[in-house]
Amino acid sequence: MAEAAARRLKVGVLISGRGSNLKALLDACAAPGFPAEIVTVIANRPGAGGLEHARAAGVAAEVIDHKAFDGKPAFETAVTAALERAGVELLCLAGFMRVVSAAFVQHWHGRMINVHPSLLPLFPGLDTHERALAAGVKLHGCSVHFVTEEVDGGPIIGQAAVPVLPGDDPARLAARVLGVEHRLYPACLRLVAEGRVRLAGGKAEISGDFDGSGQLLNPAL
Ligand code: GRF
């Protein structure tokens, strides 16, 4: 008799726009043996391109337009209700451009993660690539972190770095960072789904073996 399929963590994804990180998560979840499945995708904007990625993957997708609600609490109540109807256990924000309320953070405490396009705690908030270029940093990148009340301030699960190169403009740098976002977010989702990430003392601790040999020098020495 065939073995029962391993249990997969049920994931909901919130998006606002193009959804390339959503696509990376969908692709990862489609691989045999991946320990998570995306059960629903919610966009707060009717035109969000990422909805098409969900539909193409056969995943339920719906629009909950924040503009149709009288205030953030009502909008977030509707979002949580939809996520819970779908049985979501972990919520992934993927280019979701609404700051969530303290009540929403509390409700999803330890069960909500986000990808941010900088090496936090540098450059929380918007326009991260412009700010990295203005600061003259030589390494930039992205972070996957738990969502807390402090915007982009929660415990960091993983980070990926890219070099800042001569002649970079925000668009070129953003494209380089996006490439590593698409690798880092699924890798961090896997860690969480495998139960290898534990919140302790305001940090995310990861259990198990690591290859800690990676180094990125810019300029290379
Ligand atoms: C990404 O750069 C992500 O880090 C940020 O918003 C962007 C969303 O891009 N939070 P996409 O919608 O996933 O393509």
PDB file of C-alpha atoms and ligand atoms in Angstrom:
ATOM      1  CA  MET A   1       0.000   0.000   0.000  1.00  0.00           C
ATOM      2  CA  ALA A   2       1.282   3.476  -0.831  1.00  0.00           C
ATOM      3  CA  GLU A   3       2.509   5.489   2.108  1.00  0.00           C
ATOM      4  CA  ALA A   4       0.233   8.336   3.177  1.00  0.00           C
ATOM      5  CA  ALA A   5       1.481  11.654   1.755  1.00  0.00           C
ATOM      6  CA  ALA A   6       3.434  13.699   4.293  1.00  0.00           C
ATOM      7  CA  ARG A   7       1.446  16.516   5.853  1.00  0.00           C
ATOM      8  CA  ARG A   8       2.076  19.851   4.191  1.00  0.00           C
ATOM      9  CA  LEU A   9       1.806  23.202   5.910  1.00  0.00           C
ATOM     10  CA  LYS A  10      -1.169  25.170   4.584  1.00  0.00           C
ATOM     11  CA  VAL A  11      -0.017  28.586   3.384  1.00  0.00           C
ATOM     12  CA  GLY A  12      -1.933  31.714   2.415  1.00  0.00           C
ATOM     13  CA  VAL A  13      -0.260  34.483   0.403  1.00  0.00           C
ATOM     14  CA  LEU A  14      -1.203  38.173   0.400  1.00  0.00           C
ATOM     15  CA  ILE A  15      -0.174  40.245  -2.615  1.00  0.00           C
ATOM     16  CA  SER A  16      -0.775  43.702  -4.047  1.00  0.00           C
ATOM     17  CA  GLY A  17       0.897  43.594  -7.444  1.00  0.00           C
ATOM     18  CA  ARG A  18       2.926  41.648  -9.941  1.00  0.00           C
ATOM     19  CA  GLY A  19       3.454  38.613  -7.724  1.00  0.00           C
ATOM     20  CA  SER A  20       6.849  37.358  -8.849  1.00  0.00           C
ATOM     21  CA  ASN A  21       7.618  36.186  -5.303  1.00  0.00           C
ATOM     22  CA  LEU A  22       4.234  34.476  -5.209  1.00  0.00           C
ATOM     23  CA  LYS A  23       5.223  32.699  -8.444  1.00  0.00           C
ATOM     24  CA  ALA A  24       8.494  31.557  -6.851  1.00  0.00           C
ATOM     25  CA  LEU A  25       6.560  30.174  -3.872  1.00  0.00           C
ATOM     26  CA  LEU A  26       4.019  28.463  -6.134  1.00  0.00           C
ATOM     27  CA  ASP A  27       6.794  26.847  -8.162  1.00  0.00           C
ATOM     28  CA  ALA A  28       8.552  25.636  -5.011  1.00  0.00           C
ATOM     29  CA  CYS A  29       5.340  24.182  -3.617  1.00  0.00           C
ATOM     30  CA  ALA A  30       4.742  22.316  -6.884  1.00  0.00           C
ATOM     31  CA  ALA A  31       7.954  20.336  -6.435  1.00  0.00           C
ATOM     32  CA  PRO A  32       7.502  16.802  -5.114  1.00  0.00           C
ATOM     33  CA  GLY A  33       8.138  16.543  -1.398  1.00  0.00           C
ATOM     34  CA  PHE A  34       8.017  20.288  -0.679  1.00  0.00           C
ATOM     35  CA  PRO A  35       6.626  20.556   2.866  1.00  0.00           C
ATOM     36  CA  ALA A  36       4.118  23.375   2.204  1.00  0.00           C
ATOM     37  CA  GLU A  37       1.170  24.014  -0.093  1.00  0.00           C
ATOM     38  CA  ILE A  38      -0.447  27.304  -1.030  1.00  0.00           C
ATOM     39  CA  VAL A  39      -4.166  27.012  -0.376  1.00  0.00           C
ATOM     40  CA  THR A  40      -5.252  30.561  -1.116  1.00  0.00           C
ATOM     41  CA  VAL A  41      -3.990  33.844  -2.543  1.00  0.00           C
ATOM     42  CA  ILE A  42      -5.611  37.160  -1.668  1.00  0.00           C
ATOM     43  CA  ALA A  43      -4.930  40.473  -3.408  1.00  0.00           C
ATOM     44  CA  ASN A  44      -6.032  43.821  -2.038  1.00  0.00           C
ATOM     45  CA  ARG A  45      -5.984  45.339  -5.531  1.00  0.00           C
ATOM     46  CA  PRO A  46      -8.314  44.117  -8.277  1.00  0.00           C
ATOM     47  CA  GLY A  47      -5.651  44.482 -10.967  1.00  0.00           C
ATOM     48  CA  ALA A  48      -2.900  42.581  -9.160  1.00  0.00           C
ATOM     49  CA  GLY A  49      -1.024  40.650 -11.839  1.00  0.00           C
ATOM     50  CA  GLY A  50      -0.075  37.937  -9.388  1.00  0.00           C
ATOM     51  CA  LEU A  51      -3.658  36.650  -9.333  1.00  0.00           C
ATOM     52  CA  GLU A  52      -2.967  35.099 -12.723  1.00  0.00           C
ATOM     53  CA  HIS A  53      -0.009  33.126 -11.331  1.00  0.00           C
ATOM     54  CA  ALA A  54      -2.297  31.651  -8.679  1.00  0.00           C
ATOM     55  CA  ARG A  55      -5.005  30.757 -11.181  1.00  0.00           C
ATOM     56  CA  ALA A  56      -2.483  29.224 -13.573  1.00  0.00           C
ATOM     57  CA  ALA A  57      -1.273  27.018 -10.739  1.00  0.00           C
ATOM     58  CA  GLY A  58      -4.836  25.983  -9.899  1.00  0.00           C
ATOM     59  CA  VAL A  59      -4.766  27.797  -6.556  1.00  0.00           C
ATOM     60  CA  ALA A  60      -7.825  29.662  -5.264  1.00  0.00           C
ATOM     61  CA  ALA A  61      -7.362  33.408  -5.679  1.00  0.00           C
ATOM     62  CA  GLU A  62      -9.600  36.257  -4.667  1.00  0.00           C
ATOM     63  CA  VAL A  63      -9.626  40.031  -4.413  1.00  0.00           C
ATOM     64  CA  ILE A  64     -10.465  41.674  -1.114  1.00  0.00           C
ATOM     65  CA  ASP A  65     -10.262  45.338  -2.034  1.00  0.00           C
ATOM     66  CA  HIS A  66      -9.302  47.445   0.971  1.00  0.00           C
ATOM     67  CA  LYS A  67     -11.075  50.396  -0.640  1.00  0.00           C
ATOM     68  CA  ALA A  68     -14.400  48.604  -0.310  1.00  0.00           C
ATOM     69  CA  PHE A  69     -14.166  48.621   3.499  1.00  0.00           C
ATOM     70  CA  ASP A  70     -14.815  51.296   6.041  1.00  0.00           C
ATOM     71  CA  GLY A  71     -11.362  51.282   7.638  1.00  0.00           C
ATOM     72  CA  LYS A  72      -8.494  48.879   8.225  1.00  0.00           C
ATOM     73  CA  PRO A  73     -10.110  46.760  10.991  1.00  0.00           C
ATOM     74  CA  ALA A  74     -13.026  45.776   8.754  1.00  0.00           C
ATOM     75  CA  PHE A  75     -10.701  44.997   5.838  1.00  0.00           C
ATOM     76  CA  GLU A  76      -8.385  42.883   7.974  1.00  0.00           C
ATOM     77  CA  THR A  77     -11.303  41.042   9.597  1.00  0.00           C
ATOM     78  CA  ALA A  78     -12.455  40.038   6.115  1.00  0.00           C
ATOM     79  CA  VAL A  79      -8.936  38.938   5.152  1.00  0.00           C
ATOM     80  CA  THR A  80      -8.488  36.827   8.283  1.00  0.00           C
ATOM     81  CA  ALA A  81     -11.926  35.260   7.807  1.00  0.00           C
ATOM     82  CA  ALA A  82     -11.057  34.266   4.232  1.00  0.00           C
ATOM     83  CA  LEU A  83      -7.673  32.872   5.281  1.00  0.00           C
ATOM     84  CA  GLU A  84      -9.221  30.857   8.075  1.00  0.00           C
ATOM     85  CA  ARG A  85     -11.963  29.504   5.796  1.00  0.00           C
ATOM     86  CA  ALA A  86      -9.140  28.152   3.652  1.00  0.00           C
ATOM     87  CA  GLY A  87      -7.447  26.589   6.686  1.00  0.00           C
ATOM     88  CA  VAL A  88      -4.310  28.755   6.452  1.00  0.00           C
ATOM     89  CA  GLU A  89      -1.660  27.936   9.055  1.00  0.00           C
ATOM     90  CA  LEU A  90       1.095  30.271   7.840  1.00  0.00           C
ATOM     91  CA  LEU A  91       0.644  33.604   6.109  1.00  0.00           C
ATOM     92  CA  CYS A  92       3.214  34.840   3.588  1.00  0.00           C
ATOM     93  CA  LEU A  93       3.234  38.501   2.594  1.00  0.00           C
ATOM     94  CA  ALA A  94       4.650  38.851  -0.896  1.00  0.00           C
ATOM     95  CA  GLY A  95       4.665  42.439  -2.094  1.00  0.00           C
ATOM     96  CA  PHE A  96       1.613  43.217   0.052  1.00  0.00           C
ATOM     97  CA  MET A  97       1.636  47.007   0.188  1.00  0.00           C
ATOM     98  CA  ARG A  98      -0.573  47.622   3.240  1.00  0.00           C
ATOM     99  CA  VAL A  99       0.893  48.110   6.685  1.00  0.00           C
ATOM    100  CA  VAL A 100      -0.936  45.609   8.873  1.00  0.00           C
ATOM    101  CA  SER A 101      -2.428  46.626  12.231  1.00  0.00           C
ATOM    102  CA  ALA A 102      -1.276  45.562  15.683  1.00  0.00           C
ATOM    103  CA  ALA A 103      -4.424  43.455  16.035  1.00  0.00           C
ATOM    104  CA  PHE A 104      -3.689  41.612  12.782  1.00  0.00           C
ATOM    105  CA  VAL A 105      -0.070  41.046  13.857  1.00  0.00           C
ATOM    106  CA  GLN A 106      -1.226  39.672  17.199  1.00  0.00           C
ATOM    107  CA  HIS A 107      -3.702  37.338  15.551  1.00  0.00           C
ATOM    108  CA  TRP A 108      -1.036  35.893  13.243  1.00  0.00           C
ATOM    109  CA  HIS A 109       1.821  36.124  15.736  1.00  0.00           C
ATOM    110  CA  GLY A 110       4.602  33.687  14.829  1.00  0.00           C
ATOM    111  CA  ARG A 111       2.583  32.614  11.779  1.00  0.00           C
ATOM    112  CA  MET A 112       3.195  35.528   9.372  1.00  0.00           C
ATOM    113  CA  ILE A 113       6.367  36.126   7.337  1.00  0.00           C
ATOM    114  CA  ASN A 114       7.425  38.716   4.753  1.00  0.00           C
ATOM    115  CA  VAL A 115      10.117  39.293   2.158  1.00  0.00           C
ATOM    116  CA  HIS A 116      11.759  42.708   2.216  1.00  0.00           C
ATOM    117  CA  PRO A 117      14.207  44.042  -0.416  1.00  0.00           C
ATOM    118  CA  SER A 118      17.112  45.031   1.832  1.00  0.00           C
ATOM    119  CA  LEU A 119      19.538  43.537   4.303  1.00  0.00           C
ATOM    120  CA  LEU A 120      17.541  44.431   7.414  1.00  0.00           C
ATOM    121  CA  PRO A 121      17.845  46.232   9.751  1.00  0.00           C
ATOM    122  CA  LEU A 122      19.209  48.521   7.033  1.00  0.00           C
ATOM    123  CA  PHE A 123      16.597  50.281   4.951  1.00  0.00           C
ATOM    124  CA  PRO A 124      13.214  49.270   6.341  1.00  0.00           C
ATOM    125  CA  GLY A 125      10.263  50.807   4.498  1.00  0.00           C
ATOM    126  CA  LEU A 126      10.077  51.941   0.878  1.00  0.00           C
ATOM    127  CA  ASP A 127      12.593  52.889  -1.840  1.00  0.00           C
ATOM    128  CA  THR A 128      15.233  50.515  -0.497  1.00  0.00           C
ATOM    129  CA  HIS A 129      17.290  50.366  -3.699  1.00  0.00           C
ATOM    130  CA  GLU A 130      17.456  54.152  -4.049  1.00  0.00           C
ATOM    131  CA  ARG A 131      18.515  54.411  -0.409  1.00  0.00           C
ATOM    132  CA  ALA A 132      21.148  51.681  -0.737  1.00  0.00           C
ATOM    133  CA  LEU A 133      22.662  53.507  -3.720  1.00  0.00           C
ATOM    134  CA  ALA A 134      22.550  56.851  -1.898  1.00  0.00           C
ATOM    135  CA  ALA A 135      24.297  55.305   1.130  1.00  0.00           C
ATOM    136  CA  GLY A 136      27.029  53.833  -1.064  1.00  0.00           C
ATOM    137  CA  VAL A 137      26.806  50.330   0.416  1.00  0.00           C
ATOM    138  CA  LYS A 138      28.702  47.700  -1.531  1.00  0.00           C
ATOM    139  CA  LEU A 139      26.435  44.802  -0.545  1.00  0.00           C
ATOM    140  CA  HIS A 140      22.633  44.904  -0.709  1.00  0.00           C
ATOM    141  CA  GLY A 141      20.036  42.163  -0.746  1.00  0.00           C
ATOM    142  CA  CYS A 142      16.862  40.894   0.822  1.00  0.00           C
ATOM    143  CA  SER A 143      15.540  39.475   4.067  1.00  0.00           C
ATOM    144  CA  VAL A 144      12.738  37.104   5.023  1.00  0.00           C
ATOM    145  CA  HIS A 145      11.427  37.868   8.493  1.00  0.00           C
ATOM    146  CA  PHE A 146       8.534  37.335  10.843  1.00  0.00           C
ATOM    147  CA  VAL A 147       6.089  40.205  10.868  1.00  0.00           C
ATOM    148  CA  THR A 148       5.824  42.159  14.098  1.00  0.00           C
ATOM    149  CA  GLU A 149       4.310  45.524  14.937  1.00  0.00           C
ATOM    150  CA  GLU A 150       7.518  47.297  13.966  1.00  0.00           C
ATOM    151  CA  VAL A 151       7.425  47.667  10.183  1.00  0.00           C
ATOM    152  CA  ASP A 152      10.122  45.409   8.670  1.00  0.00           C
ATOM    153  CA  GLY A 153      11.490  44.927  12.192  1.00  0.00           C
ATOM    154  CA  GLY A 154      10.634  41.319  13.076  1.00  0.00           C
ATOM    155  CA  PRO A 155      12.997  38.381  13.655  1.00  0.00           C
ATOM    156  CA  ILE A 156      15.037  37.590  10.556  1.00  0.00           C
ATOM    157  CA  ILE A 157      14.796  34.029   9.188  1.00  0.00           C
ATOM    158  CA  GLY A 158      17.169  34.394   6.252  1.00  0.00           C
ATOM    159  CA  GLN A 159      19.025  36.897   4.109  1.00  0.00           C
ATOM    160  CA  ALA A 160      20.641  36.925   0.673  1.00  0.00           C
ATOM    161  CA  ALA A 161      23.233  39.442  -0.481  1.00  0.00           C
ATOM    162  CA  VAL A 162      24.172  40.765  -3.902  1.00  0.00           C
ATOM    163  CA  PRO A 163      26.967  43.146  -4.888  1.00  0.00           C
ATOM    164  CA  VAL A 164      26.233  46.758  -5.727  1.00  0.00           C
ATOM    165  CA  LEU A 165      28.075  47.356  -8.995  1.00  0.00           C
ATOM    166  CA  PRO A 166      29.478  50.479 -10.602  1.00  0.00           C
ATOM    167  CA  GLY A 167      26.851  52.091 -12.787  1.00  0.00           C
ATOM    168  CA  ASP A 168      23.917  50.534 -10.959  1.00  0.00           C
ATOM    169  CA  ASP A 169      20.666  52.423 -10.978  1.00  0.00           C
ATOM    170  CA  PRO A 170      17.692  51.510  -8.789  1.00  0.00           C
ATOM    171  CA  ALA A 171      16.058  49.384 -11.491  1.00  0.00           C
ATOM    172  CA  ARG A 172      19.193  47.356 -12.230  1.00  0.00           C
ATOM    173  CA  LEU A 173      19.870  46.822  -8.551  1.00  0.00           C
ATOM    174  CA  ALA A 174      16.230  45.910  -7.870  1.00  0.00           C
ATOM    175  CA  ALA A 175      16.355  43.252 -10.596  1.00  0.00           C
ATOM    176  CA  ARG A 176      19.509  41.723  -9.089  1.00  0.00           C
ATOM    177  CA  VAL A 177      17.921  41.659  -5.626  1.00  0.00           C
ATOM    178  CA  LEU A 178      14.660  40.219  -6.978  1.00  0.00           C
ATOM    179  CA  GLY A 179      16.592  37.292  -8.393  1.00  0.00           C
ATOM    180  CA  VAL A 180      17.759  36.307  -4.918  1.00  0.00           C
ATOM    181  CA  GLU A 181      14.364  37.026  -3.342  1.00  0.00           C
ATOM    182  CA  HIS A 182      12.975  34.293  -5.569  1.00  0.00           C
ATOM    183  CA  ARG A 183      15.506  31.815  -4.138  1.00  0.00           C
ATOM    184  CA  LEU A 184      15.487  32.964  -0.528  1.00  0.00           C
ATOM    185  CA  TYR A 185      11.721  33.112   0.085  1.00  0.00           C
ATOM    186  CA  PRO A 186      11.033  29.471  -0.876  1.00  0.00           C
ATOM    187  CA  ALA A 187      14.106  28.352   1.101  1.00  0.00           C
ATOM    188  CA  CYS A 188      12.831  30.124   4.216  1.00  0.00           C
ATOM    189  CA  LEU A 189       9.309  28.799   3.697  1.00  0.00           C
ATOM    190  CA  ARG A 190      10.785  25.311   3.589  1.00  0.00           C
ATOM    191  CA  LEU A 191      12.611  25.880   6.900  1.00  0.00           C
ATOM    192  CA  VAL A 192       9.457  27.139   8.590  1.00  0.00           C
ATOM    193  CA  ALA A 193       7.344  24.315   7.172  1.00  0.00           C
ATOM    194  CA  GLU A 194       9.882  21.763   8.356  1.00  0.00           C
ATOM    195  CA  GLY A 195       9.532  23.137  11.870  1.00  0.00           C
ATOM    196  CA  ARG A 196      13.185  24.197  11.947  1.00  0.00           C
ATOM    197  CA  VAL A 197      12.535  27.841  12.878  1.00  0.00           C
ATOM    198  CA  ARG A 198      11.897  28.737  16.500  1.00  0.00           C
ATOM    199  CA  LEU A 199      11.239  32.177  17.945  1.00  0.00           C
ATOM    200  CA  ALA A 200      13.330  32.788  21.042  1.00  0.00           C
ATOM    201  CA  GLY A 201      14.387  36.021  22.702  1.00  0.00           C
ATOM    202  CA  GLY A 202      13.153  38.121  19.803  1.00  0.00           C
ATOM    203  CA  LYS A 203      15.206  36.181  17.257  1.00  0.00           C
ATOM    204  CA  ALA A 204      14.467  33.380  14.833  1.00  0.00           C
ATOM    205  CA  GLU A 205      16.672  30.387  15.625  1.00  0.00           C
ATOM    206  CA  ILE A 206      17.199  27.760  12.947  1.00  0.00           C
ATOM    207  CA  SER A 207      18.004  24.199  13.881  1.00  0.00           C
ATOM    208  CA  GLY A 208      19.906  21.637  11.828  1.00  0.00           C
ATOM    209  CA  ASP A 209      23.048  21.633   9.753  1.00  0.00           C
ATOM    210  CA  PHE A 210      24.252  24.601   7.753  1.00  0.00           C
ATOM    211  CA  ASP A 211      26.841  25.223   5.094  1.00  0.00           C
ATOM    212  CA  GLY A 212      28.367  28.344   6.605  1.00  0.00           C
ATOM    213  CA  SER A 213      31.142  28.589   4.051  1.00  0.00           C
ATOM    214  CA  GLY A 214      29.555  31.134   1.741  1.00  0.00           C
ATOM    215  CA  GLN A 215      31.208  34.532   1.415  1.00  0.00           C
ATOM    216  CA  LEU A 216      30.492  37.485  -0.803  1.00  0.00           C
ATOM    217  CA  LEU A 217      33.181  40.119  -1.194  1.00  0.00           C
ATOM    218  CA  ASN A 218      32.636  43.237  -3.289  1.00  0.00           C
ATOM    219  CA  PRO A 219      35.037  44.121  -4.720  1.00  0.00           C
ATOM    220  CA  ALA A 220      36.339  40.567  -4.651  1.00  0.00           C
ATOM    221  CA  LEU A 221      39.744  40.432  -3.020  1.00  0.00           C
TER     222      LEU A 221
HETATM  223  C1  GRF B   1       9.544  42.644  -3.768  1.00  0.00           C
HETATM  224  O1  GRF B   1      10.725  43.346  -4.042  1.00  0.00           O
HETATM  225  C2  GRF B   1       9.378  42.437  -2.291  1.00  0.00           C
HETATM  226  O2  GRF B   1      10.585  42.285  -1.605  1.00  0.00           O
HETATM  227  C3  GRF B   1       8.713  43.723  -1.859  1.00  0.00           C
HETATM  228  O3  GRF B   1       7.838  44.044  -2.905  1.00  0.00           O
HETATM  229  C4  GRF B   1       8.311  43.453  -4.120  1.00  0.00           C
HETATM  230  C5  GRF B   1       7.200  42.594  -4.622  1.00  0.00           C
HETATM  231  O4  GRF B   1       7.471  42.050  -5.886  1.00  0.00           O
HETATM  232  N1  GRF B   1       8.078  43.555  -0.574  1.00  0.00           N
HETATM  233  P1  GRF B   1       6.552  40.894  -6.465  1.00  0.00           P
HETATM  234  O5  GRF B   1       5.107  41.389  -6.418  1.00  0.00           O
HETATM  235  O6  GRF B   1       6.744  39.688  -5.599  1.00  0.00           O
HETATM  236  O7  GRF B   1       7.018  40.691  -7.867  1.00  0.00           O
END
